Amino acid sequence: MNYQSENIRQKIRNLQPLIHCITNPISIHDCANIVLAAGGRPIMAEHPAEIEEITQTADALALNLGNITDARMESMPKALHTAAGNSIPVMLDLVGVACSRLRYEFAQKLMQIHMPSILKGNMSELLVMAGETAHTTGVEAGARDCLTEKNRNSLISLFQEKAAQWNSVLLITGKEDMVVSADQCAFVRNGCETMSQITGTGCMLGMICATYLAGSDPFSAAVWAAVEFGLAGEKAAKKSKGPGSFQTELLDCFFLLTEKEIQEEKKLF
């Protein structure tokens, strides 16, 4: 398939959508900043008493299961009900569902309330949600679950079946990202090893997806979020001296990406 960018980032910068992010405190600062860099306006409210009022004003809702707490487990279903009732697109990041029964069952509950437009997770997390065996190590994907040439076709078939069943786009992250809908599949090879050496990059990618959802269809939002954030990582790795400077460079490189750079340097198949 010949993928053409819709220059989503320019649309988002023109729209300046409000993105309601219910996420974990480990990466909340970086998540807010990447939404700003993408052209959106973040609001990070999570108190159950205000969650419905705030969600109904948002242009997209981002839910992240990392470092889950009682407060967020009360707030997320309320936010999801509100998003469903107001046709607000949702991105759900399935952090930890492969290593925690609590998170797995909670994710199932959320998906029964209202199916998110984008379901994001690593290979182990999406395999578990699909009812398959996974080999996770904490919140990281297990080495035995990685995408290979041998299992590529079977995984495409599995995830396209699940995308159709769930009526959702799946973003399966890894060394090579997969973006899968019922009738489309894309592979993104932008990115670098350094991105795994600081915390929060996966959460940040989810927030870019949610931001792009406010101005695009779910498949395009996931594809170009993965391409652009991976490309920013590649550029940041060349400029940084270590994880501290890499974190700063990552935000700057993402913000400064041009459409010309995206088209010339994308690794999209």
PDB file of C-alpha atoms in Angstrom:
ATOM      1  CA  MET A   1       0.000   0.000   0.000  1.00  0.00           C
ATOM      2  CA  ASN A   2       1.237   3.500  -0.787  1.00  0.00           C
ATOM      3  CA  TYR A   3       0.896   5.500   2.421  1.00  0.00           C
ATOM      4  CA  GLN A   4       0.540   9.235   2.003  1.00  0.00           C
ATOM      5  CA  SER A   5       0.898  11.559   4.959  1.00  0.00           C
ATOM      6  CA  GLU A   6      -2.000  13.898   5.563  1.00  0.00           C
ATOM      7  CA  ASN A   7       0.408  16.276   7.314  1.00  0.00           C
ATOM      8  CA  ILE A   8      -1.495  15.488  10.490  1.00  0.00           C
ATOM      9  CA  ARG A   9       0.806  17.533  12.685  1.00  0.00           C
ATOM     10  CA  GLN A  10      -0.088  20.733  10.820  1.00  0.00           C
ATOM     11  CA  LYS A  11      -3.793  19.960  11.135  1.00  0.00           C
ATOM     12  CA  ILE A  12      -3.358  19.421  14.866  1.00  0.00           C
ATOM     13  CA  ARG A  13      -1.380  22.615  15.309  1.00  0.00           C
ATOM     14  CA  ASN A  14      -4.203  24.472  13.592  1.00  0.00           C
ATOM     15  CA  LEU A  15      -6.904  22.743  15.661  1.00  0.00           C
ATOM     16  CA  GLN A  16      -5.061  22.856  19.028  1.00  0.00           C
ATOM     17  CA  PRO A  17      -7.308  20.085  20.399  1.00  0.00           C
ATOM     18  CA  LEU A  18      -7.827  19.480  24.112  1.00  0.00           C
ATOM     19  CA  ILE A  19      -6.511  16.026  25.043  1.00  0.00           C
ATOM     20  CA  HIS A  20      -7.692  14.562  28.335  1.00  0.00           C
ATOM     21  CA  CYS A  21      -4.945  12.258  29.602  1.00  0.00           C
ATOM     22  CA  ILE A  22      -5.511   9.885  32.511  1.00  0.00           C
ATOM     23  CA  THR A  23      -2.076   8.410  32.930  1.00  0.00           C
ATOM     24  CA  ASN A  24       0.538   7.397  35.470  1.00  0.00           C
ATOM     25  CA  PRO A  25       2.679   9.779  37.541  1.00  0.00           C
ATOM     26  CA  ILE A  26       5.900   8.169  36.327  1.00  0.00           C
ATOM     27  CA  SER A  27       5.545   9.715  32.874  1.00  0.00           C
ATOM     28  CA  ILE A  28       2.842  12.345  33.321  1.00  0.00           C
ATOM     29  CA  HIS A  29       5.223  15.300  32.848  1.00  0.00           C
ATOM     30  CA  ASP A  30       6.644  13.895  29.613  1.00  0.00           C
ATOM     31  CA  CYS A  31       3.163  12.981  28.380  1.00  0.00           C
ATOM     32  CA  ALA A  32       1.883  16.521  28.873  1.00  0.00           C
ATOM     33  CA  ASN A  33       4.903  17.962  27.081  1.00  0.00           C
ATOM     34  CA  ILE A  34       4.659  15.611  24.084  1.00  0.00           C
ATOM     35  CA  VAL A  35       0.982  16.537  23.628  1.00  0.00           C
ATOM     36  CA  LEU A  36       2.067  20.187  23.557  1.00  0.00           C
ATOM     37  CA  ALA A  37       4.870  19.384  21.100  1.00  0.00           C
ATOM     38  CA  ALA A  38       2.335  17.607  18.875  1.00  0.00           C
ATOM     39  CA  GLY A  39       0.154  20.724  18.818  1.00  0.00           C
ATOM     40  CA  GLY A  40      -2.473  19.708  21.352  1.00  0.00           C
ATOM     41  CA  ARG A  41      -3.450  21.054  24.751  1.00  0.00           C
ATOM     42  CA  PRO A  42      -3.144  18.506  27.582  1.00  0.00           C
ATOM     43  CA  ILE A  43      -5.299  18.274  30.679  1.00  0.00           C
ATOM     44  CA  MET A  44      -4.264  15.606  33.176  1.00  0.00           C
ATOM     45  CA  ALA A  45      -7.281  15.479  35.494  1.00  0.00           C
ATOM     46  CA  GLU A  46      -8.004  12.184  37.248  1.00  0.00           C
ATOM     47  CA  HIS A  47     -10.165  12.927  40.322  1.00  0.00           C
ATOM     48  CA  PRO A  48     -13.380  10.856  40.076  1.00  0.00           C
ATOM     49  CA  ALA A  49     -15.544  13.805  41.166  1.00  0.00           C
ATOM     50  CA  GLU A  50     -14.588  15.973  38.182  1.00  0.00           C
ATOM     51  CA  ILE A  51     -13.740  13.414  35.532  1.00  0.00           C
ATOM     52  CA  GLU A  52     -17.030  13.437  33.608  1.00  0.00           C
ATOM     53  CA  GLU A  53     -17.232  17.225  33.493  1.00  0.00           C
ATOM     54  CA  ILE A  54     -13.707  17.516  32.109  1.00  0.00           C
ATOM     55  CA  THR A  55     -13.902  14.614  29.661  1.00  0.00           C
ATOM     56  CA  GLN A  56     -16.957  16.034  27.902  1.00  0.00           C
ATOM     57  CA  THR A  57     -14.938  19.139  26.943  1.00  0.00           C
ATOM     58  CA  ALA A  58     -12.100  17.121  25.387  1.00  0.00           C
ATOM     59  CA  ASP A  59     -11.385  16.416  21.719  1.00  0.00           C
ATOM     60  CA  ALA A  60      -9.779  13.059  22.538  1.00  0.00           C
ATOM     61  CA  LEU A  61      -9.299  10.861  25.605  1.00  0.00           C
ATOM     62  CA  ALA A  62      -6.082   8.986  26.437  1.00  0.00           C
ATOM     63  CA  LEU A  63      -6.141   6.211  29.038  1.00  0.00           C
ATOM     64  CA  ASN A  64      -2.917   4.597  30.304  1.00  0.00           C
ATOM     65  CA  LEU A  65      -2.950   1.610  32.693  1.00  0.00           C
ATOM     66  CA  GLY A  66       0.591   2.099  33.994  1.00  0.00           C
ATOM     67  CA  ASN A  67       1.097   2.284  37.778  1.00  0.00           C
ATOM     68  CA  ILE A  68      -2.650   1.856  38.245  1.00  0.00           C
ATOM     69  CA  THR A  69      -4.389   3.184  41.382  1.00  0.00           C
ATOM     70  CA  ASP A  70      -7.852   3.006  42.942  1.00  0.00           C
ATOM     71  CA  ALA A  71      -8.541   6.611  41.921  1.00  0.00           C
ATOM     72  CA  ARG A  72      -7.761   6.006  38.253  1.00  0.00           C
ATOM     73  CA  MET A  73      -9.677   2.730  38.268  1.00  0.00           C
ATOM     74  CA  GLU A  74     -12.714   4.709  39.394  1.00  0.00           C
ATOM     75  CA  SER A  75     -12.117   7.584  37.000  1.00  0.00           C
ATOM     76  CA  MET A  76     -11.369   5.734  33.767  1.00  0.00           C
ATOM     77  CA  PRO A  77     -14.769   3.994  33.389  1.00  0.00           C
ATOM     78  CA  LYS A  78     -16.539   7.296  34.052  1.00  0.00           C
ATOM     79  CA  ALA A  79     -14.387   9.055  31.469  1.00  0.00           C
ATOM     80  CA  LEU A  80     -14.970   6.269  28.972  1.00  0.00           C
ATOM     81  CA  HIS A  81     -18.755   6.415  29.422  1.00  0.00           C
ATOM     82  CA  THR A  82     -18.596  10.177  28.867  1.00  0.00           C
ATOM     83  CA  ALA A  83     -16.416   9.826  25.766  1.00  0.00           C
ATOM     84  CA  ALA A  84     -18.816   7.253  24.321  1.00  0.00           C
ATOM     85  CA  GLY A  85     -21.801   9.508  24.934  1.00  0.00           C
ATOM     86  CA  ASN A  86     -20.123  12.474  23.271  1.00  0.00           C
ATOM     87  CA  SER A  87     -18.429  10.722  20.317  1.00  0.00           C
ATOM     88  CA  ILE A  88     -14.962  11.532  21.677  1.00  0.00           C
ATOM     89  CA  PRO A  89     -12.235   9.248  20.250  1.00  0.00           C
ATOM     90  CA  VAL A  90     -10.249   7.186  22.762  1.00  0.00           C
ATOM     91  CA  MET A  91      -6.755   5.676  22.911  1.00  0.00           C
ATOM     92  CA  LEU A  92      -6.207   2.936  25.518  1.00  0.00           C
ATOM     93  CA  ASP A  93      -2.613   2.008  26.388  1.00  0.00           C
ATOM     94  CA  LEU A  94      -2.620  -1.539  27.785  1.00  0.00           C
ATOM     95  CA  VAL A  95       0.434  -1.121  30.020  1.00  0.00           C
ATOM     96  CA  GLY A  96       1.061  -4.167  32.181  1.00  0.00           C
ATOM     97  CA  VAL A  97      -1.942  -6.305  31.193  1.00  0.00           C
ATOM     98  CA  ALA A  98       0.418  -9.204  30.450  1.00  0.00           C
ATOM     99  CA  CYS A  99       1.943  -9.185  33.927  1.00  0.00           C
ATOM    100  CA  SER A 100      -1.017  -8.193  36.127  1.00  0.00           C
ATOM    101  CA  ARG A 101      -4.358  -9.967  36.429  1.00  0.00           C
ATOM    102  CA  LEU A 102      -5.786  -6.759  37.916  1.00  0.00           C
ATOM    103  CA  ARG A 103      -4.894  -4.715  34.850  1.00  0.00           C
ATOM    104  CA  TYR A 104      -5.947  -7.443  32.429  1.00  0.00           C
ATOM    105  CA  GLU A 105      -9.411  -7.727  33.956  1.00  0.00           C
ATOM    106  CA  PHE A 106      -9.711  -3.943  34.190  1.00  0.00           C
ATOM    107  CA  ALA A 107      -8.806  -3.572  30.510  1.00  0.00           C
ATOM    108  CA  GLN A 108     -11.487  -6.122  29.652  1.00  0.00           C
ATOM    109  CA  LYS A 109     -13.994  -4.092  31.666  1.00  0.00           C
ATOM    110  CA  LEU A 110     -13.054  -0.889  29.841  1.00  0.00           C
ATOM    111  CA  MET A 111     -13.354  -2.545  26.435  1.00  0.00           C
ATOM    112  CA  GLN A 112     -16.845  -3.773  27.375  1.00  0.00           C
ATOM    113  CA  ILE A 113     -17.928  -0.257  28.330  1.00  0.00           C
ATOM    114  CA  HIS A 114     -16.773   1.285  25.044  1.00  0.00           C
ATOM    115  CA  MET A 115     -14.224   0.075  22.532  1.00  0.00           C
ATOM    116  CA  PRO A 116     -11.355   2.571  22.113  1.00  0.00           C
ATOM    117  CA  SER A 117     -10.474   3.802  18.642  1.00  0.00           C
ATOM    118  CA  ILE A 118      -6.871   2.723  19.224  1.00  0.00           C
ATOM    119  CA  LEU A 119      -5.644  -0.110  21.432  1.00  0.00           C
ATOM    120  CA  LYS A 120      -1.914   0.275  22.059  1.00  0.00           C
ATOM    121  CA  GLY A 121       0.510  -2.124  23.689  1.00  0.00           C
ATOM    122  CA  ASN A 122       3.638  -4.173  23.199  1.00  0.00           C
ATOM    123  CA  MET A 123       3.485  -7.611  21.595  1.00  0.00           C
ATOM    124  CA  SER A 124       3.064  -9.476  24.895  1.00  0.00           C
ATOM    125  CA  GLU A 125       0.224  -7.178  25.960  1.00  0.00           C
ATOM    126  CA  LEU A 126      -1.700  -7.511  22.695  1.00  0.00           C
ATOM    127  CA  LEU A 127      -1.170 -11.275  22.596  1.00  0.00           C
ATOM    128  CA  VAL A 128      -2.667 -11.609  26.080  1.00  0.00           C
ATOM    129  CA  MET A 129      -5.657  -9.445  25.152  1.00  0.00           C
ATOM    130  CA  ALA A 130      -6.127 -11.625  22.067  1.00  0.00           C
ATOM    131  CA  GLY A 131      -6.308 -14.728  24.261  1.00  0.00           C
ATOM    132  CA  GLU A 132      -2.861 -16.022  23.317  1.00  0.00           C
ATOM    133  CA  THR A 133       0.100 -17.088  25.461  1.00  0.00           C
ATOM    134  CA  ALA A 134       2.683 -14.376  26.139  1.00  0.00           C
ATOM    135  CA  HIS A 135       6.095 -14.306  27.810  1.00  0.00           C
ATOM    136  CA  THR A 136       6.264 -10.864  29.361  1.00  0.00           C
ATOM    137  CA  THR A 137       8.989  -9.604  31.695  1.00  0.00           C
ATOM    138  CA  GLY A 138       7.339  -6.969  33.884  1.00  0.00           C
ATOM    139  CA  VAL A 139       5.792  -4.366  31.619  1.00  0.00           C
ATOM    140  CA  GLU A 140       8.230  -5.193  28.802  1.00  0.00           C
ATOM    141  CA  ALA A 141       7.504  -7.606  25.973  1.00  0.00           C
ATOM    142  CA  GLY A 142       9.176 -10.971  26.292  1.00  0.00           C
ATOM    143  CA  ALA A 143      11.903 -11.888  23.804  1.00  0.00           C
ATOM    144  CA  ARG A 144       9.904 -14.948  22.680  1.00  0.00           C
ATOM    145  CA  ASP A 145       7.014 -12.664  21.691  1.00  0.00           C
ATOM    146  CA  CYS A 146       8.929 -10.524  19.212  1.00  0.00           C
ATOM    147  CA  LEU A 147       7.864 -10.071  15.613  1.00  0.00           C
ATOM    148  CA  THR A 148       9.882 -12.228  13.185  1.00  0.00           C
ATOM    149  CA  GLU A 149       9.698 -13.148   9.525  1.00  0.00           C
ATOM    150  CA  LYS A 150       8.561 -16.612  10.604  1.00  0.00           C
ATOM    151  CA  ASN A 151       5.534 -15.408  12.600  1.00  0.00           C
ATOM    152  CA  ARG A 152       4.725 -12.231  10.649  1.00  0.00           C
ATOM    153  CA  ASN A 153       1.882 -13.629   8.545  1.00  0.00           C
ATOM    154  CA  SER A 154       0.258 -15.476  11.432  1.00  0.00           C
ATOM    155  CA  LEU A 155       0.369 -12.346  13.602  1.00  0.00           C
ATOM    156  CA  ILE A 156      -1.132 -10.238  10.825  1.00  0.00           C
ATOM    157  CA  SER A 157      -3.978 -12.734  10.535  1.00  0.00           C
ATOM    158  CA  LEU A 158      -4.516 -12.899  14.319  1.00  0.00           C
ATOM    159  CA  PHE A 159      -4.508  -9.149  14.859  1.00  0.00           C
ATOM    160  CA  GLN A 160      -6.637  -8.319  11.830  1.00  0.00           C
ATOM    161  CA  GLU A 161      -9.219 -10.779  13.115  1.00  0.00           C
ATOM    162  CA  LYS A 162      -9.133  -9.109  16.542  1.00  0.00           C
ATOM    163  CA  ALA A 163      -9.221  -5.602  15.047  1.00  0.00           C
ATOM    164  CA  ALA A 164     -12.380  -6.575  13.158  1.00  0.00           C
ATOM    165  CA  GLN A 165     -13.911  -8.189  16.244  1.00  0.00           C
ATOM    166  CA  TRP A 166     -13.105  -5.194  18.432  1.00  0.00           C
ATOM    167  CA  ASN A 167     -13.730  -2.552  15.736  1.00  0.00           C
ATOM    168  CA  SER A 168     -10.481  -0.917  16.758  1.00  0.00           C
ATOM    169  CA  VAL A 169      -7.027  -0.144  15.371  1.00  0.00           C
ATOM    170  CA  LEU A 170      -4.171  -1.967  17.098  1.00  0.00           C
ATOM    171  CA  LEU A 171      -0.757  -0.387  17.582  1.00  0.00           C
ATOM    172  CA  ILE A 172       1.664  -3.134  18.569  1.00  0.00           C
ATOM    173  CA  THR A 173       4.974  -1.595  19.555  1.00  0.00           C
ATOM    174  CA  GLY A 174       8.442  -3.110  19.397  1.00  0.00           C
ATOM    175  CA  LYS A 175      11.664  -2.866  17.441  1.00  0.00           C
ATOM    176  CA  GLU A 176       9.304  -2.893  14.467  1.00  0.00           C
ATOM    177  CA  ASP A 177       5.856  -1.455  15.157  1.00  0.00           C
ATOM    178  CA  MET A 178       2.692  -2.967  13.674  1.00  0.00           C
ATOM    179  CA  VAL A 179      -0.441  -0.945  12.988  1.00  0.00           C
ATOM    180  CA  VAL A 180      -3.398  -3.191  12.229  1.00  0.00           C
ATOM    181  CA  SER A 181      -7.032  -2.619  11.321  1.00  0.00           C
ATOM    182  CA  ALA A 182      -9.585  -5.082  10.001  1.00  0.00           C
ATOM    183  CA  ASP A 183      -8.397  -4.516   6.432  1.00  0.00           C
ATOM    184  CA  GLN A 184      -5.021  -2.748   6.643  1.00  0.00           C
ATOM    185  CA  CYS A 185      -1.606  -3.467   8.119  1.00  0.00           C
ATOM    186  CA  ALA A 186       1.475  -1.256   8.248  1.00  0.00           C
ATOM    187  CA  PHE A 187       4.952  -1.816   9.639  1.00  0.00           C
ATOM    188  CA  VAL A 188       7.026   1.060  11.031  1.00  0.00           C
ATOM    189  CA  ARG A 189      10.781   0.585  11.424  1.00  0.00           C
ATOM    190  CA  ASN A 190      11.680   4.077  12.597  1.00  0.00           C
ATOM    191  CA  GLY A 191      13.126   4.272  16.109  1.00  0.00           C
ATOM    192  CA  CYS A 192      16.292   3.347  17.995  1.00  0.00           C
ATOM    193  CA  GLU A 193      17.476   1.346  20.990  1.00  0.00           C
ATOM    194  CA  THR A 194      18.101   4.508  23.025  1.00  0.00           C
ATOM    195  CA  MET A 195      14.343   5.062  23.266  1.00  0.00           C
ATOM    196  CA  SER A 196      14.121   2.027  25.553  1.00  0.00           C
ATOM    197  CA  GLN A 197      16.785   3.425  27.881  1.00  0.00           C
ATOM    198  CA  ILE A 198      14.602   6.163  29.359  1.00  0.00           C
ATOM    199  CA  THR A 199      11.218   5.681  30.979  1.00  0.00           C
ATOM    200  CA  GLY A 200       8.015   6.926  29.441  1.00  0.00           C
ATOM    201  CA  THR A 201       8.644   6.735  25.685  1.00  0.00           C
ATOM    202  CA  GLY A 202       5.865   4.194  25.217  1.00  0.00           C
ATOM    203  CA  CYS A 203       3.467   6.382  27.168  1.00  0.00           C
ATOM    204  CA  MET A 204       4.494   9.387  25.103  1.00  0.00           C
ATOM    205  CA  LEU A 205       3.784   7.546  21.861  1.00  0.00           C
ATOM    206  CA  GLY A 206       0.299   6.755  23.120  1.00  0.00           C
ATOM    207  CA  MET A 207      -0.300  10.427  23.837  1.00  0.00           C
ATOM    208  CA  ILE A 208       0.761  11.389  20.312  1.00  0.00           C
ATOM    209  CA  CYS A 209      -1.722   8.821  18.983  1.00  0.00           C
ATOM    210  CA  ALA A 210      -4.483  10.338  21.102  1.00  0.00           C
ATOM    211  CA  THR A 211      -3.583  13.845  19.966  1.00  0.00           C
ATOM    212  CA  TYR A 212      -3.603  12.830  16.301  1.00  0.00           C
ATOM    213  CA  LEU A 213      -6.949  11.081  16.819  1.00  0.00           C
ATOM    214  CA  ALA A 214      -8.464  14.528  17.279  1.00  0.00           C
ATOM    215  CA  GLY A 215      -7.731  15.333  13.626  1.00  0.00           C
ATOM    216  CA  SER A 216      -7.493  12.051  11.761  1.00  0.00           C
ATOM    217  CA  ASP A 217      -8.818   8.515  11.435  1.00  0.00           C
ATOM    218  CA  PRO A 218      -7.396   5.981  13.942  1.00  0.00           C
ATOM    219  CA  PHE A 219      -5.237   4.074  11.451  1.00  0.00           C
ATOM    220  CA  SER A 220      -3.526   7.207  10.121  1.00  0.00           C
ATOM    221  CA  ALA A 221      -3.150   8.599  13.650  1.00  0.00           C
ATOM    222  CA  ALA A 222      -1.350   5.463  14.831  1.00  0.00           C
ATOM    223  CA  VAL A 223       0.837   5.114  11.726  1.00  0.00           C
ATOM    224  CA  TRP A 224       2.116   8.657  11.650  1.00  0.00           C
ATOM    225  CA  ALA A 225       2.519   8.894  15.422  1.00  0.00           C
ATOM    226  CA  ALA A 226       4.788   5.827  15.268  1.00  0.00           C
ATOM    227  CA  VAL A 227       6.728   7.096  12.256  1.00  0.00           C
ATOM    228  CA  GLU A 228       7.277  10.596  13.608  1.00  0.00           C
ATOM    229  CA  PHE A 229       8.131   9.627  17.174  1.00  0.00           C
ATOM    230  CA  GLY A 230      10.511   6.913  15.976  1.00  0.00           C
ATOM    231  CA  LEU A 231      12.165   9.343  13.588  1.00  0.00           C
ATOM    232  CA  ALA A 232      12.543  11.877  16.402  1.00  0.00           C
ATOM    233  CA  GLY A 233      14.251   9.160  18.457  1.00  0.00           C
ATOM    234  CA  GLU A 234      16.723   8.475  15.675  1.00  0.00           C
ATOM    235  CA  LYS A 235      17.623  12.142  15.401  1.00  0.00           C
ATOM    236  CA  ALA A 236      17.850  12.603  19.177  1.00  0.00           C
ATOM    237  CA  ALA A 237      20.206   9.641  19.529  1.00  0.00           C
ATOM    238  CA  LYS A 238      22.657  11.271  17.107  1.00  0.00           C
ATOM    239  CA  LYS A 239      22.705  14.516  19.112  1.00  0.00           C
ATOM    240  CA  SER A 240      22.674  13.282  22.707  1.00  0.00           C
ATOM    241  CA  LYS A 241      25.516  12.187  25.005  1.00  0.00           C
ATOM    242  CA  GLY A 242      23.461   9.982  27.327  1.00  0.00           C
ATOM    243  CA  PRO A 243      19.942   9.348  28.614  1.00  0.00           C
ATOM    244  CA  GLY A 244      19.562  12.792  30.184  1.00  0.00           C
ATOM    245  CA  SER A 245      20.360  14.766  27.070  1.00  0.00           C
ATOM    246  CA  PHE A 246      18.503  12.204  24.950  1.00  0.00           C
ATOM    247  CA  GLN A 247      15.288  12.927  26.842  1.00  0.00           C
ATOM    248  CA  THR A 248      15.618  16.633  26.090  1.00  0.00           C
ATOM    249  CA  GLU A 249      16.638  16.104  22.482  1.00  0.00           C
ATOM    250  CA  LEU A 250      13.719  13.705  21.912  1.00  0.00           C
ATOM    251  CA  LEU A 251      11.154  16.366  22.723  1.00  0.00           C
ATOM    252  CA  ASP A 252      12.956  18.991  20.634  1.00  0.00           C
ATOM    253  CA  CYS A 253      13.485  16.694  17.648  1.00  0.00           C
ATOM    254  CA  PHE A 254       9.840  15.657  17.629  1.00  0.00           C
ATOM    255  CA  PHE A 255       8.664  19.269  17.827  1.00  0.00           C
ATOM    256  CA  LEU A 256      11.007  20.380  15.033  1.00  0.00           C
ATOM    257  CA  LEU A 257      10.269  17.614  12.508  1.00  0.00           C
ATOM    258  CA  THR A 258       9.305  18.875   9.071  1.00  0.00           C
ATOM    259  CA  GLU A 259       6.977  17.194   6.581  1.00  0.00           C
ATOM    260  CA  LYS A 260       9.923  16.929   4.180  1.00  0.00           C
ATOM    261  CA  GLU A 261      11.978  15.014   6.773  1.00  0.00           C
ATOM    262  CA  ILE A 262       9.046  12.740   7.569  1.00  0.00           C
ATOM    263  CA  GLN A 263       8.495  11.816   3.919  1.00  0.00           C
ATOM    264  CA  GLU A 264      12.184  11.358   3.097  1.00  0.00           C
ATOM    265  CA  GLU A 265      13.179   9.439   6.241  1.00  0.00           C
ATOM    266  CA  LYS A 266      10.082   7.375   7.071  1.00  0.00           C
ATOM    267  CA  LYS A 267      10.560   3.612   7.254  1.00  0.00           C
ATOM    268  CA  LEU A 268       7.003   2.600   6.534  1.00  0.00           C
ATOM    269  CA  PHE A 269       5.992  -0.614   4.814  1.00  0.00           C
TER     270      PHE A 269
END
